[in-house]
Coordinates of C-alpha atoms in Angstrom, one line a residue:
X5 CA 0.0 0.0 0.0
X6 CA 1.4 3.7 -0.5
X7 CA 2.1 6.0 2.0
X8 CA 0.8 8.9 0.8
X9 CA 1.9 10.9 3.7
X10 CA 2.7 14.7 3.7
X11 CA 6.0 13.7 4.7
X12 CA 6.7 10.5 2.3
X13 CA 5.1 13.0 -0.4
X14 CA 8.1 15.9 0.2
X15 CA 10.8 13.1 0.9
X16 CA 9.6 11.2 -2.9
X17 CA 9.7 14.8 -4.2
X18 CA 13.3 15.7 -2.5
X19 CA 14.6 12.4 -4.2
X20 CA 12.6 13.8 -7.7
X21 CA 14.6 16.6 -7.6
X22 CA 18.1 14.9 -6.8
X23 CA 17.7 11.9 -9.7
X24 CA 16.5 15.2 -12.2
X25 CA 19.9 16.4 -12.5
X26 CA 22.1 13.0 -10.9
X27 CA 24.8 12.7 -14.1
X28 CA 25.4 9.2 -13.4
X29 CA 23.2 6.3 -14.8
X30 CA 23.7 3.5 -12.4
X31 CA 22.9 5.8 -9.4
X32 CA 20.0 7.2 -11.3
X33 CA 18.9 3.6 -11.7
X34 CA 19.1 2.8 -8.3
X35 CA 17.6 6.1 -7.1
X36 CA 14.4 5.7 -9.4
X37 CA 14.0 1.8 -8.3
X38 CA 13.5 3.4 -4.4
X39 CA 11.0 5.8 -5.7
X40 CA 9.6 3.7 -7.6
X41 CA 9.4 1.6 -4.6
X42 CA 8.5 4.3 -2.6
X43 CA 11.2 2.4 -0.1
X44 CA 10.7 5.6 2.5
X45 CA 13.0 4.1 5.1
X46 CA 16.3 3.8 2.9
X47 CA 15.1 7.4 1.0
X48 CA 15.0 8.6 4.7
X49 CA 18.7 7.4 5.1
X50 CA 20.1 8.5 1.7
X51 CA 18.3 12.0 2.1
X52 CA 18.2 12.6 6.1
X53 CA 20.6 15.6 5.5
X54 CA 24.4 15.9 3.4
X55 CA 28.0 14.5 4.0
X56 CA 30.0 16.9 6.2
X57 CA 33.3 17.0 6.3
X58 CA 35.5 15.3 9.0
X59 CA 38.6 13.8 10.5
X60 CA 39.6 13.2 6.9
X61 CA 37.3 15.5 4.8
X62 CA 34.2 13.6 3.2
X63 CA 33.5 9.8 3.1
X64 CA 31.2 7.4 3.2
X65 CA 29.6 4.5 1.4
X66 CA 28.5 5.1 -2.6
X67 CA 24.9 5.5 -3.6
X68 CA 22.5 7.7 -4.6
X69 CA 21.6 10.9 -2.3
X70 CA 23.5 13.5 -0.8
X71 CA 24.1 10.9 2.4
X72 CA 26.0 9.0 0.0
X73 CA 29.5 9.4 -2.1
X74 CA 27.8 10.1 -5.8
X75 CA 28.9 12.2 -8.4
X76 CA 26.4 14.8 -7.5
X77 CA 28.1 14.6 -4.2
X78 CA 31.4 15.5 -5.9
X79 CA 30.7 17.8 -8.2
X80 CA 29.0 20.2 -5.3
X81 CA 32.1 19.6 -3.1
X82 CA 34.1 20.4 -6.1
X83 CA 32.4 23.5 -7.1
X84 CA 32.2 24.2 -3.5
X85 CA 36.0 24.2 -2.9
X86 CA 36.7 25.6 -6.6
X87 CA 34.2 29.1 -5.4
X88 CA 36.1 28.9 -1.4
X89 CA 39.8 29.1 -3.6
X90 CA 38.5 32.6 -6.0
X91 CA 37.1 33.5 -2.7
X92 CA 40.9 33.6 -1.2
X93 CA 41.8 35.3 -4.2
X94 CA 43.0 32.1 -6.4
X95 CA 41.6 33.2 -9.5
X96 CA 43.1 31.1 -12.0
X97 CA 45.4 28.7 -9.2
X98 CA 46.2 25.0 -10.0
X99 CA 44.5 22.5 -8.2
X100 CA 46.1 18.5 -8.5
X101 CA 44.0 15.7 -8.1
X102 CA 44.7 12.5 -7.6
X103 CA 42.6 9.2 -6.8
X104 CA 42.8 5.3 -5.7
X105 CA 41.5 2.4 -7.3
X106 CA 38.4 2.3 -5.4
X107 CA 34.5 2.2 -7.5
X108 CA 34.1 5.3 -8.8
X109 CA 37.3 7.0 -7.8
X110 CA 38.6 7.5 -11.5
X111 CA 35.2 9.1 -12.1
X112 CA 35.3 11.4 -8.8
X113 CA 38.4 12.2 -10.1
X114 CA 37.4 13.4 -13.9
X115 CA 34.5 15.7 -12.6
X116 CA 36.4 17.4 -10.3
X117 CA 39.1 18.4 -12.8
X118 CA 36.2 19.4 -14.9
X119 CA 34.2 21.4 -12.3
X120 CA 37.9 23.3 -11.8
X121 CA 38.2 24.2 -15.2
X122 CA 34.6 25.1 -15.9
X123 CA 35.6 28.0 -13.1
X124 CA 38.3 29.4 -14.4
X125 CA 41.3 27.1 -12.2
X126 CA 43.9 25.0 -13.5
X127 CA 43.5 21.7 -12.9
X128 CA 46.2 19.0 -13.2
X129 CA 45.1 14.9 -12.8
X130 CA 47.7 12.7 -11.9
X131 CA 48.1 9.6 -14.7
X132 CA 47.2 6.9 -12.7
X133 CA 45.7 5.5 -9.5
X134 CA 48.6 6.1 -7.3
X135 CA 49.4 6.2 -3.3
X136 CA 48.3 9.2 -1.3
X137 CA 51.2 10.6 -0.4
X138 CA 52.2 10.9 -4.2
X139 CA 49.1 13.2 -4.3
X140 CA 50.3 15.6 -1.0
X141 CA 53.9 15.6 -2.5
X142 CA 52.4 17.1 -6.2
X143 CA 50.8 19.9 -4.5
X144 CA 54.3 21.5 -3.0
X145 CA 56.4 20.2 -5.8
X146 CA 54.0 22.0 -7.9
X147 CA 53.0 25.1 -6.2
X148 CA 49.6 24.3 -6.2
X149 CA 46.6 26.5 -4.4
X150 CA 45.0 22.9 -3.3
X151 CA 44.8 19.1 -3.8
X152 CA 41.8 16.8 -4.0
X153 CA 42.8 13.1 -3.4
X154 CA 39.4 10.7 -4.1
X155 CA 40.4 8.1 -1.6
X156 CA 38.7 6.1 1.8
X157 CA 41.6 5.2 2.7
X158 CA 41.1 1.5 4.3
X159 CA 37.4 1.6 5.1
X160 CA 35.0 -1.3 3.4
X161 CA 35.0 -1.6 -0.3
X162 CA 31.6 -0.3 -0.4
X163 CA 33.1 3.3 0.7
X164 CA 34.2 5.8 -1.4
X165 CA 36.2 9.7 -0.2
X166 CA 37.6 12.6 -0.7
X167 CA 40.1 14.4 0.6
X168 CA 41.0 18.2 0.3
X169 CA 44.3 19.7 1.1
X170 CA 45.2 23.6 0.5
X171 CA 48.7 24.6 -1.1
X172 CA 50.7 24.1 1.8
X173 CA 50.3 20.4 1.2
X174 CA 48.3 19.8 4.3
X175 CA 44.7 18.8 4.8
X176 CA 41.9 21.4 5.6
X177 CA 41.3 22.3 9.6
X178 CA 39.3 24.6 10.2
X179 CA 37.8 27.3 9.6
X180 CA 38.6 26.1 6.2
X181 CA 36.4 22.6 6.3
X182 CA 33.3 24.9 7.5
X183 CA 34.0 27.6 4.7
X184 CA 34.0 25.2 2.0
X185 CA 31.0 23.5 3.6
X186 CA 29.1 26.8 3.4
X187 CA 30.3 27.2 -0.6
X188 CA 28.8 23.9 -1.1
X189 CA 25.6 24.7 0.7
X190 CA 25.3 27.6 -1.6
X191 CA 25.1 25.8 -5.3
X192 CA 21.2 25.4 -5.6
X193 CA 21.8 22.8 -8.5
X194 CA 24.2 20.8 -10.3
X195 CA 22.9 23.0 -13.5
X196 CA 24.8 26.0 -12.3
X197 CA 28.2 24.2 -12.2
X198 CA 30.1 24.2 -15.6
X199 CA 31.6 21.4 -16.8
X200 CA 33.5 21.1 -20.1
X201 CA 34.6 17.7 -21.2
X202 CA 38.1 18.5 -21.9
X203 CA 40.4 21.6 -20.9
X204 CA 42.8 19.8 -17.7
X205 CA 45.7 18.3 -17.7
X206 CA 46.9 14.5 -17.1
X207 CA 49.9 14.6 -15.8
X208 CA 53.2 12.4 -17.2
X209 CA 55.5 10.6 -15.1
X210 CA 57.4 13.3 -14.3
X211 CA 55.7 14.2 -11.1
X212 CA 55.8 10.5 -10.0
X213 CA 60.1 10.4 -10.7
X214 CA 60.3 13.3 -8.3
X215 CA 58.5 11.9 -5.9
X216 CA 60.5 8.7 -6.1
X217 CA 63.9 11.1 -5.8
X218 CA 62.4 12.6 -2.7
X219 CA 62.6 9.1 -1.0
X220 CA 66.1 8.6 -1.6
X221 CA 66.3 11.5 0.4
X222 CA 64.5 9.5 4.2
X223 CA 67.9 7.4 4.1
X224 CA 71.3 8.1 5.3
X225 CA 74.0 7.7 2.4
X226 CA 76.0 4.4 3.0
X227 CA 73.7 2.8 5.5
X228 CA 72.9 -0.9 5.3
X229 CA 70.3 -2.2 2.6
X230 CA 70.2 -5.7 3.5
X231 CA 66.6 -6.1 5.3
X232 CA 64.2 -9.0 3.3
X233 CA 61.0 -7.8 3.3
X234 CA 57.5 -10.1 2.7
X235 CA 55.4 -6.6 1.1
X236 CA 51.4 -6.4 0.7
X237 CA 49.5 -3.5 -0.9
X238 CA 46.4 -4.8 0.6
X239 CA 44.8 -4.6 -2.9
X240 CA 45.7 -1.3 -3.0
X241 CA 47.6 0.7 -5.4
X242 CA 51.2 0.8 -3.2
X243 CA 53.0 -2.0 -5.2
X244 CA 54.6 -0.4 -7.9
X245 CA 55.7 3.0 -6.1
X246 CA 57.0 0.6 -3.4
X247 CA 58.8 -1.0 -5.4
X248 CA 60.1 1.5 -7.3
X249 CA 61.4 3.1 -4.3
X250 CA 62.8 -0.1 -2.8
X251 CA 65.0 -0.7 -5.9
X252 CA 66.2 2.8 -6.4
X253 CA 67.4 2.6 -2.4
X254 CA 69.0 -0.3 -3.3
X255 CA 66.9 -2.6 -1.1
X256 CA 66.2 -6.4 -1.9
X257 CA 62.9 -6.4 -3.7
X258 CA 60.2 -7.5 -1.8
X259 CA 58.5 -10.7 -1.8
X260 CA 54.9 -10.1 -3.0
X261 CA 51.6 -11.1 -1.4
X262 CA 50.0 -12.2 -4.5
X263 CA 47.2 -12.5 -3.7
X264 CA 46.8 -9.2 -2.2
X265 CA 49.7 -7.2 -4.6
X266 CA 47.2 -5.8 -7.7
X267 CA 44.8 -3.2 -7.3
X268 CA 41.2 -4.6 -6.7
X269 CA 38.7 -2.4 -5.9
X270 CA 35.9 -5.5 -3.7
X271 CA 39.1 -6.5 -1.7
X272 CA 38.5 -9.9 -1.9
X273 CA 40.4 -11.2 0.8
X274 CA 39.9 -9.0 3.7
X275 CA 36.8 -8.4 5.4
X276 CA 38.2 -4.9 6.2
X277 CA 41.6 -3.8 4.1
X278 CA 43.2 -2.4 7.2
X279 CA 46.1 -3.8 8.2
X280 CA 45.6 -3.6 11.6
X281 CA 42.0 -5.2 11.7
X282 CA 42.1 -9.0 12.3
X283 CA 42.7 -11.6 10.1
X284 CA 44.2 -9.0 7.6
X285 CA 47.6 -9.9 7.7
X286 CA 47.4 -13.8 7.7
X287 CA 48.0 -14.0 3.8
X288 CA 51.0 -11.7 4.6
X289 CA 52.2 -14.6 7.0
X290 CA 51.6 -17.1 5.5
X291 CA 53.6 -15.9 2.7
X292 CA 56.3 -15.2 5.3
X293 CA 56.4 -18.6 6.2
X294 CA 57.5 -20.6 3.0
X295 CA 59.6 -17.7 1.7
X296 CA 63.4 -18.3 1.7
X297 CA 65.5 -16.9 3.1
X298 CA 63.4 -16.3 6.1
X299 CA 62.3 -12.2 5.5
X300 CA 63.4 -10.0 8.5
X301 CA 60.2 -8.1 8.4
X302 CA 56.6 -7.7 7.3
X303 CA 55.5 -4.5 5.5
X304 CA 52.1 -3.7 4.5
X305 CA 50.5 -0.5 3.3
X306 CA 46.6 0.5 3.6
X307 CA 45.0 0.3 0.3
X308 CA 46.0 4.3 -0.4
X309 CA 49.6 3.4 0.7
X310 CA 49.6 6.7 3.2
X311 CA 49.5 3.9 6.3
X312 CA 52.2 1.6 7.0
X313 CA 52.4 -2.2 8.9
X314 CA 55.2 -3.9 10.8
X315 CA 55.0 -7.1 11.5
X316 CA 58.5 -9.1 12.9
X317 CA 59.4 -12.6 13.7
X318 CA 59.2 -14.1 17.4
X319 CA 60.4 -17.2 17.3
X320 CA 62.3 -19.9 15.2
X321 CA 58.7 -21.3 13.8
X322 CA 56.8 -20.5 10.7
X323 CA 53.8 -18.8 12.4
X324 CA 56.1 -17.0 15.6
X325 CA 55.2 -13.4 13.6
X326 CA 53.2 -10.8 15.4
X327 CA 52.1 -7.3 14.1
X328 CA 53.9 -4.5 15.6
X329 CA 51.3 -1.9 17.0
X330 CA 51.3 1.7 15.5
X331 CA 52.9 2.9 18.8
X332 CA 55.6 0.6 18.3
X333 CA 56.8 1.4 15.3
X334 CA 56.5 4.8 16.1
X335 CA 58.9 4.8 18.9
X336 CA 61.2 2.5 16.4
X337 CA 60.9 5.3 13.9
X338 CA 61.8 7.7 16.5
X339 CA 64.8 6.0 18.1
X340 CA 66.2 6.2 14.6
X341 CA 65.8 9.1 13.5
X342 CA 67.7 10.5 17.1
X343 CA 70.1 7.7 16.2
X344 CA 71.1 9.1 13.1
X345 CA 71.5 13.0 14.9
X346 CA 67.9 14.2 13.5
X347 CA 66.8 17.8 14.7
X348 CA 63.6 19.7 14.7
X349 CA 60.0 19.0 16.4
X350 CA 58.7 15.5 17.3
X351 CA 55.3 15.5 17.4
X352 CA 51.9 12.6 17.7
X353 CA 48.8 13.1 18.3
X354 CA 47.2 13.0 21.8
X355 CA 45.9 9.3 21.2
X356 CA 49.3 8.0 20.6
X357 CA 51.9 6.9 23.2
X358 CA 53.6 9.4 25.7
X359 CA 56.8 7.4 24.9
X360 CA 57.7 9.4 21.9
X361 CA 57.3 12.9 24.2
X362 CA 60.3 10.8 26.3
X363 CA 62.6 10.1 23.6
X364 CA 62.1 13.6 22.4
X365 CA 63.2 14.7 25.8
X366 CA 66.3 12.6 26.4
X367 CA 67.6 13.2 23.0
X368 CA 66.9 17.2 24.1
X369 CA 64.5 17.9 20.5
X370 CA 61.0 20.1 20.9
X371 CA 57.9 17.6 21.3
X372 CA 53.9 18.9 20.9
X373 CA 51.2 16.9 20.8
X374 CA 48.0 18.0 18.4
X375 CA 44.5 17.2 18.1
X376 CA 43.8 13.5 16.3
X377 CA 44.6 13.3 12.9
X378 CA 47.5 14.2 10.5
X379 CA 45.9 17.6 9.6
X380 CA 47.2 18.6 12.6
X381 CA 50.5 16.8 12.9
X382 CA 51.5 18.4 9.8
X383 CA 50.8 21.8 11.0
X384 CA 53.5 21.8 13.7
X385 CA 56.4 24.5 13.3
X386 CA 59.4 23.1 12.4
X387 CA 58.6 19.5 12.4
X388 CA 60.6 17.1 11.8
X389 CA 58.9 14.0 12.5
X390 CA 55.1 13.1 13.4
X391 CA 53.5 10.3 14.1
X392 CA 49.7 8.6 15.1
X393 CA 49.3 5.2 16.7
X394 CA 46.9 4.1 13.8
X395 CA 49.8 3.3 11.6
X396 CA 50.8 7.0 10.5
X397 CA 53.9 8.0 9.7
X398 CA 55.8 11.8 8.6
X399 CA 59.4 11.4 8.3
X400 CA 59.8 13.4 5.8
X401 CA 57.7 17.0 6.0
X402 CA 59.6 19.0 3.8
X403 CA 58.5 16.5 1.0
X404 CA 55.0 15.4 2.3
X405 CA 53.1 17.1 5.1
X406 CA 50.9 14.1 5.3
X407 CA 51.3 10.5 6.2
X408 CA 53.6 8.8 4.1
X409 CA 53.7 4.6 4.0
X410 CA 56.1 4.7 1.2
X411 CA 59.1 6.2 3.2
X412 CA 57.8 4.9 6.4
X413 CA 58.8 1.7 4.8
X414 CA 62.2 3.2 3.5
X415 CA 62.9 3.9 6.7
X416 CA 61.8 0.7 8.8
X417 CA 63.8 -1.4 6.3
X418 CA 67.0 0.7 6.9
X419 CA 66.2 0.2 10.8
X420 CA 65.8 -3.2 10.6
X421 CA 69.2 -3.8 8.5
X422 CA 71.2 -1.6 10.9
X423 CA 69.8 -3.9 13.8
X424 CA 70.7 -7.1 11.3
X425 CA 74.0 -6.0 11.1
X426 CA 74.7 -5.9 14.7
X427 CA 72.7 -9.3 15.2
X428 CA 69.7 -7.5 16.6
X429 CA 65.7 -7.1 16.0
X430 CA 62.8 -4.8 16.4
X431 CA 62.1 -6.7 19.7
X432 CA 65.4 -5.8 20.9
X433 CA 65.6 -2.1 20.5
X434 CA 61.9 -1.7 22.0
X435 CA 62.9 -3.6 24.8
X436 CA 66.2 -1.1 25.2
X437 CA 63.7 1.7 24.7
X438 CA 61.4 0.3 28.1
X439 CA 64.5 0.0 30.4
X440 CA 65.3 3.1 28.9
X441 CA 62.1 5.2 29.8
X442 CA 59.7 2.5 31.2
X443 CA 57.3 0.2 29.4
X444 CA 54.9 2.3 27.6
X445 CA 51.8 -0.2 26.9
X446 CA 49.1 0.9 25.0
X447 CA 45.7 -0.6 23.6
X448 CA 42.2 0.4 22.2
X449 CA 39.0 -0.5 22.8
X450 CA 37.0 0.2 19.7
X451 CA 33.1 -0.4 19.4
X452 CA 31.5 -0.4 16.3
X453 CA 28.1 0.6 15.6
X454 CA 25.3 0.7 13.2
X455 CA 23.3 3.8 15.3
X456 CA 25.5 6.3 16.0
X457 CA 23.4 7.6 18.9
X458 CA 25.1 4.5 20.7
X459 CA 28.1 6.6 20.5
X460 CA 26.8 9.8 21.5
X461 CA 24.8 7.8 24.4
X462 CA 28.1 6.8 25.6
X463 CA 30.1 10.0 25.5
X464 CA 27.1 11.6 27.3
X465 CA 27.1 9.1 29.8
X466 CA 30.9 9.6 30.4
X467 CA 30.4 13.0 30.3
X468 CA 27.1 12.9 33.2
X469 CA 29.2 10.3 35.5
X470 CA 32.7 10.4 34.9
X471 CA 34.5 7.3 36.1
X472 CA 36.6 8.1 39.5
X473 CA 38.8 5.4 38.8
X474 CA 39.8 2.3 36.5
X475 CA 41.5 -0.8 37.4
X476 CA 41.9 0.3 41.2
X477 CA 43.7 3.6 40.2
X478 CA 42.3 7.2 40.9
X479 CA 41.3 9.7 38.0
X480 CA 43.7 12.2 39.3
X481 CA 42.1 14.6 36.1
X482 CA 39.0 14.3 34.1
X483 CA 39.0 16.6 30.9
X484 CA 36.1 17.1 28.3
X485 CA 38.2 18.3 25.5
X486 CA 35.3 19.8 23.8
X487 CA 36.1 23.1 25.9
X488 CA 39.5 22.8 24.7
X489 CA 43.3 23.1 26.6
X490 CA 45.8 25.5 27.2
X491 CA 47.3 23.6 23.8
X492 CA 44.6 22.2 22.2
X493 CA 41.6 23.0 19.8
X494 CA 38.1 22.3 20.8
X495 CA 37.4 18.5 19.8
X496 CA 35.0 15.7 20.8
X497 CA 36.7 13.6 23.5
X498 CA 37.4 13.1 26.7
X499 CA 40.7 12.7 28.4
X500 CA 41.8 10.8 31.9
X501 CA 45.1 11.1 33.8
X502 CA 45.3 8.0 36.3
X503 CA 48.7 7.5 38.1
X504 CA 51.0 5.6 36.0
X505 CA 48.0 5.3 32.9
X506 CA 46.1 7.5 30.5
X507 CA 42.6 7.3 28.5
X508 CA 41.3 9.0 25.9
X509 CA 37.6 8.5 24.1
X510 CA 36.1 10.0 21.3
X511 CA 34.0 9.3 18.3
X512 CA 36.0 8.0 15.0
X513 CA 36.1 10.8 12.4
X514 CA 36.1 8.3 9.2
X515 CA 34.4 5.4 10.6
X516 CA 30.8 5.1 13.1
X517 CA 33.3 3.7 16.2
X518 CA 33.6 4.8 19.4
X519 CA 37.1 4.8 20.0
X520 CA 39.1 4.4 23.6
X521 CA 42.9 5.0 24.0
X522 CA 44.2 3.2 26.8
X523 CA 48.4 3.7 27.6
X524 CA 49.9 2.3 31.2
X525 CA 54.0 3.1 31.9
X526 CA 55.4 0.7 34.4
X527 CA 58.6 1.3 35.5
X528 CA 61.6 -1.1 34.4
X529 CA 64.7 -1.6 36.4
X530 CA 65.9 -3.5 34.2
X531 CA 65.1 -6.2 31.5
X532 CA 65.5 -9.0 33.8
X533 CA 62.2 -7.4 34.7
X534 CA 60.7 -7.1 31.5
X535 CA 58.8 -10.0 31.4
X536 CA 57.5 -8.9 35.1
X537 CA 56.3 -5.1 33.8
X538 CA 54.6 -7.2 30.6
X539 CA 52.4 -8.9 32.8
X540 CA 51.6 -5.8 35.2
X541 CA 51.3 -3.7 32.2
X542 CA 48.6 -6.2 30.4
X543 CA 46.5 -7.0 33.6
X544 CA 46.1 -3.7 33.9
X545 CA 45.3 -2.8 30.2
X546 CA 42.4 -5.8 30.2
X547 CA 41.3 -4.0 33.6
X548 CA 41.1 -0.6 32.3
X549 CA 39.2 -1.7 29.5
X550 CA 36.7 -3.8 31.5
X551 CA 35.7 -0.7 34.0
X552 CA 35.8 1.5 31.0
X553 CA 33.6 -0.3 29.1
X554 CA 30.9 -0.4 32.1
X555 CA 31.1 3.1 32.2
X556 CA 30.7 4.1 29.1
X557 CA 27.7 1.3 28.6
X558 CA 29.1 -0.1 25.6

């Protein structure tokens, strides 16, 4: 029976209106099948208001409607961002674009470069689906006024983003995100939004050559190339630049994943193509396992090849491999880069482990910690090296102000054959770092959801009856960071200071999670009592996370 509802009658019309000028056929077909339908619960989701920018500007899953990533989608946040650059006076500036080889991201690409032409910019396209990074590199290397990059990163294969960065090479922060928001908001329909079918460039291979130069650059001149490395792109589009950048170092070349090494856009054999969710590393492994000689690490990039993996051998037998955690290899990172007489700012953000803030100490180098995400990181003044625990690396600013798995992984496999050479591992060193300055632990507790008023239930909860203690230690200090710090921005989280731990929650900015960062230090006398300050450190994680999780209700 229809529903022939005020309501249902304005939402059918709403979703009239959007198919009339929607420039793609298959989201036109699907959009006309719910009318015709008159399926009013998924029209309510695909039309309950627009994508907004966040953590890492706009995503979400493809479809029809302005809840969904759509050409139409696109093309507004293209025209939006094209009006916000004339606004700041970029009349005729150069905007690069670059894309993944997610569905539709060749397409999201096209129709931005053609929205940027049709108003007057430059626009520039680079020639093939290529890693992140690549993307934040071009828009120094060619003194563009802004970069789009039509990525999501590692979320499900059904997702589809886009990210926007301004001429300094870093992503937006605000008030930039709510300017270009407001542009967007403005364009009344797709009509008024020229579009010529030709007028951009594609960029040559130039820009990816000088790119690859730049990584030479991570490594010290005569160091040690010997690390094997087992390598998966995570059927993203890291393989060949990877590669690339491994031969030109002088590197062994990886051994391949196969099954995971070519682009391939359904991701066939993860569930989710992070690295760090389970299960996705087992091909990685098992490839591990019957490759001789036996690889001295495990490198894997997310499917945009902005994240890098570690994973390292435990034992003599052919499953003793464990992933490092994103803390880990940022301290490992960090230790090097001191090692080798670095200077200039350290800097994470406040999610990731305090253990970097001591290593920045000791070695006597500025530290700062910024709001979530590497918009921020990237920001610092003078940095030199920044880092976040979900698998973000910068060690190279000057030449990307963004995450960068490419040199991360430069820069791990120099690590790891300076350690070879002396008959040492990974393990090794990050034992030497927790003598050093205490065993810094850390974990998450990460709830998914499929109603995201679970997640702001939760933080209200938190927020009504903050906990007085976890695991048997006292909150010493309770902050709700939405009112901001003497250092920090305003942001939605929360922040506890127990004695000898730390928690931070807050709402995921790419993904509907409610996240919780959980970091204990137990002292170390020495590593005879390593094994000791493992256990204490663990209990106390699994406790924290269990009182937590009652009071947050989740």
């Amino acid at each position: 029976m229809q529903d022939d509802t005020p309501a249902t009658s304005e939402l059918i019309a709403q979703a009239q209106s959007w198919l009339a000028e929607d420039p793609d056929p298959e989201t036109r077909e699907e959009l006309g099948k719910l009318i015709d339908a008159q399926d009013t619960a998924e029209l309510e989701a695909r039309f309950a208001g627009t994508l907004q920018f966040g953590t890492a500007g706009l995503r979400g899953e493809l479809g029809a409607g302005p809840m969904r990533m759509n050409r139409s989608v696109v093309i507004r946040a293209a025209a939006g961002l094209a009006a916000y650059l004339k606004g700041k006076g970029q009349t005729d500036g150069l905007v690069v674009i670059g894309y993944d080889a997610r569905h539709k991201s060749a397409d999201f690409a096209r129709d931005t470069a053609a929205v940027m032409t049709g108003a007057g910019l430059r626009a520039a396209v680079l020639p093939r689906p290529l890693p992140t990074p690549v993307l934040a590199f071009a828009i120094r290397h060619l003194g563009a006024a802004a970069g789009v990059e039509v990525t999501a990163s590692h979320n499900p294969p059904r997702d589809n983003g886009y990210k926007v960065y301004l001429g300094d090479g870093s992503q937006i922060v605000p008030p930039a995100d709510a300017e270009i928001a407001a542009e967007i908001d403005a364009i009344r329909s797709l009509d008024d939004v020229p579009r010529p079918g030709s007028g951009w460039e594609t960029l040559d291979e130039a820009v990816l050559e000088a790119y690859l130069a730049r990584t030479d650059a991570v490594l010290s001149p005569g160091s040690p190339r010997t690390a094997r490395a087992v390598y998966t792109a995570m059927h993203g589009v890291g393989k060949d630049t990877l590669l690339a950048a491994f031969a030109r170092a002088g590197f062994p070349a990886p051994t391949l994943v196969a099954e995971q090494a070519e682009p391939d856009p359904d991701f066939p054999t993860v569930a989710f193509p992070n690295p760090e969710e389970p299960g996705a590393m087992d091909l990685a492994f098992a490839t591990a396992a019957r490759t001789t000689p036996a690889p001295d690490l495990i490198i894997a990039n997310d499917p945009d090849a902005d994240r890098c993996a570690a994973a390292v051998r435990t034992g003599p037998g052919e499953a003793d491999w464990r992933m490092l955690r994103g803390d880990e290899v940022g301290a490992l990172l960090a230790a090097h880069l001191v090692g080798r007489g670095a200077t200039g700012t350290f800097a994470e953000s406040i999610v990731s482990s305090s253990l970097l803030g001591r290593i920045a100490e000791k070695a006597g180098l500025p530290y700062e910690e910024t709001l979530t995400g590497f918009k921020w990181i990237a920001r610092v003044d003078g940095l030199r090296y920044g880092y976040e625990e979900a698998l973000g690396y910068c060690v190279d600013p000057e030449g990307v102000r963004d995450k960068d798995g490419i040199t991360a992984a430069l820069l791990l496999a120099e690590l790891a054959s300076e350690l070879k050479e002396a008959g040492r591992t990974f393990l090794d060193l990050l034992d030497d770092l927790a003598v050093e300055h205490g065993l810094h632990a850390t974990d998450q507790l990460s709830v998914r959801v499929e109603d995201l008023s679970l997640i702001a239930d939760a933080m209200r909860r938190l927020r009504e009856q903050p906990p007085t203690e976890l695991a048997g230690l006292p909150v010493s200090k309770a902050e709700d960071l939405t009112r901001g710090t003497e250092t920090l921005p305003p942001t939605d989280g929360l922040r506890y200071t127990l004695d000898g731990a730390r928690v931070i929650v807050r709402p995921s900015g790419t993904e509907p999670k409610l996240k919780c960062y959980l970091e204990v230090v137990v002292p170390v006398a020495d590593k005879a009592a390593l094994p000791e300050a493992r256990t204490r450190a663990t209990d106390l994680l699994a406790a924290i996370k269990r009182d937590l999780s009652a009071a947050a209700g989740i």
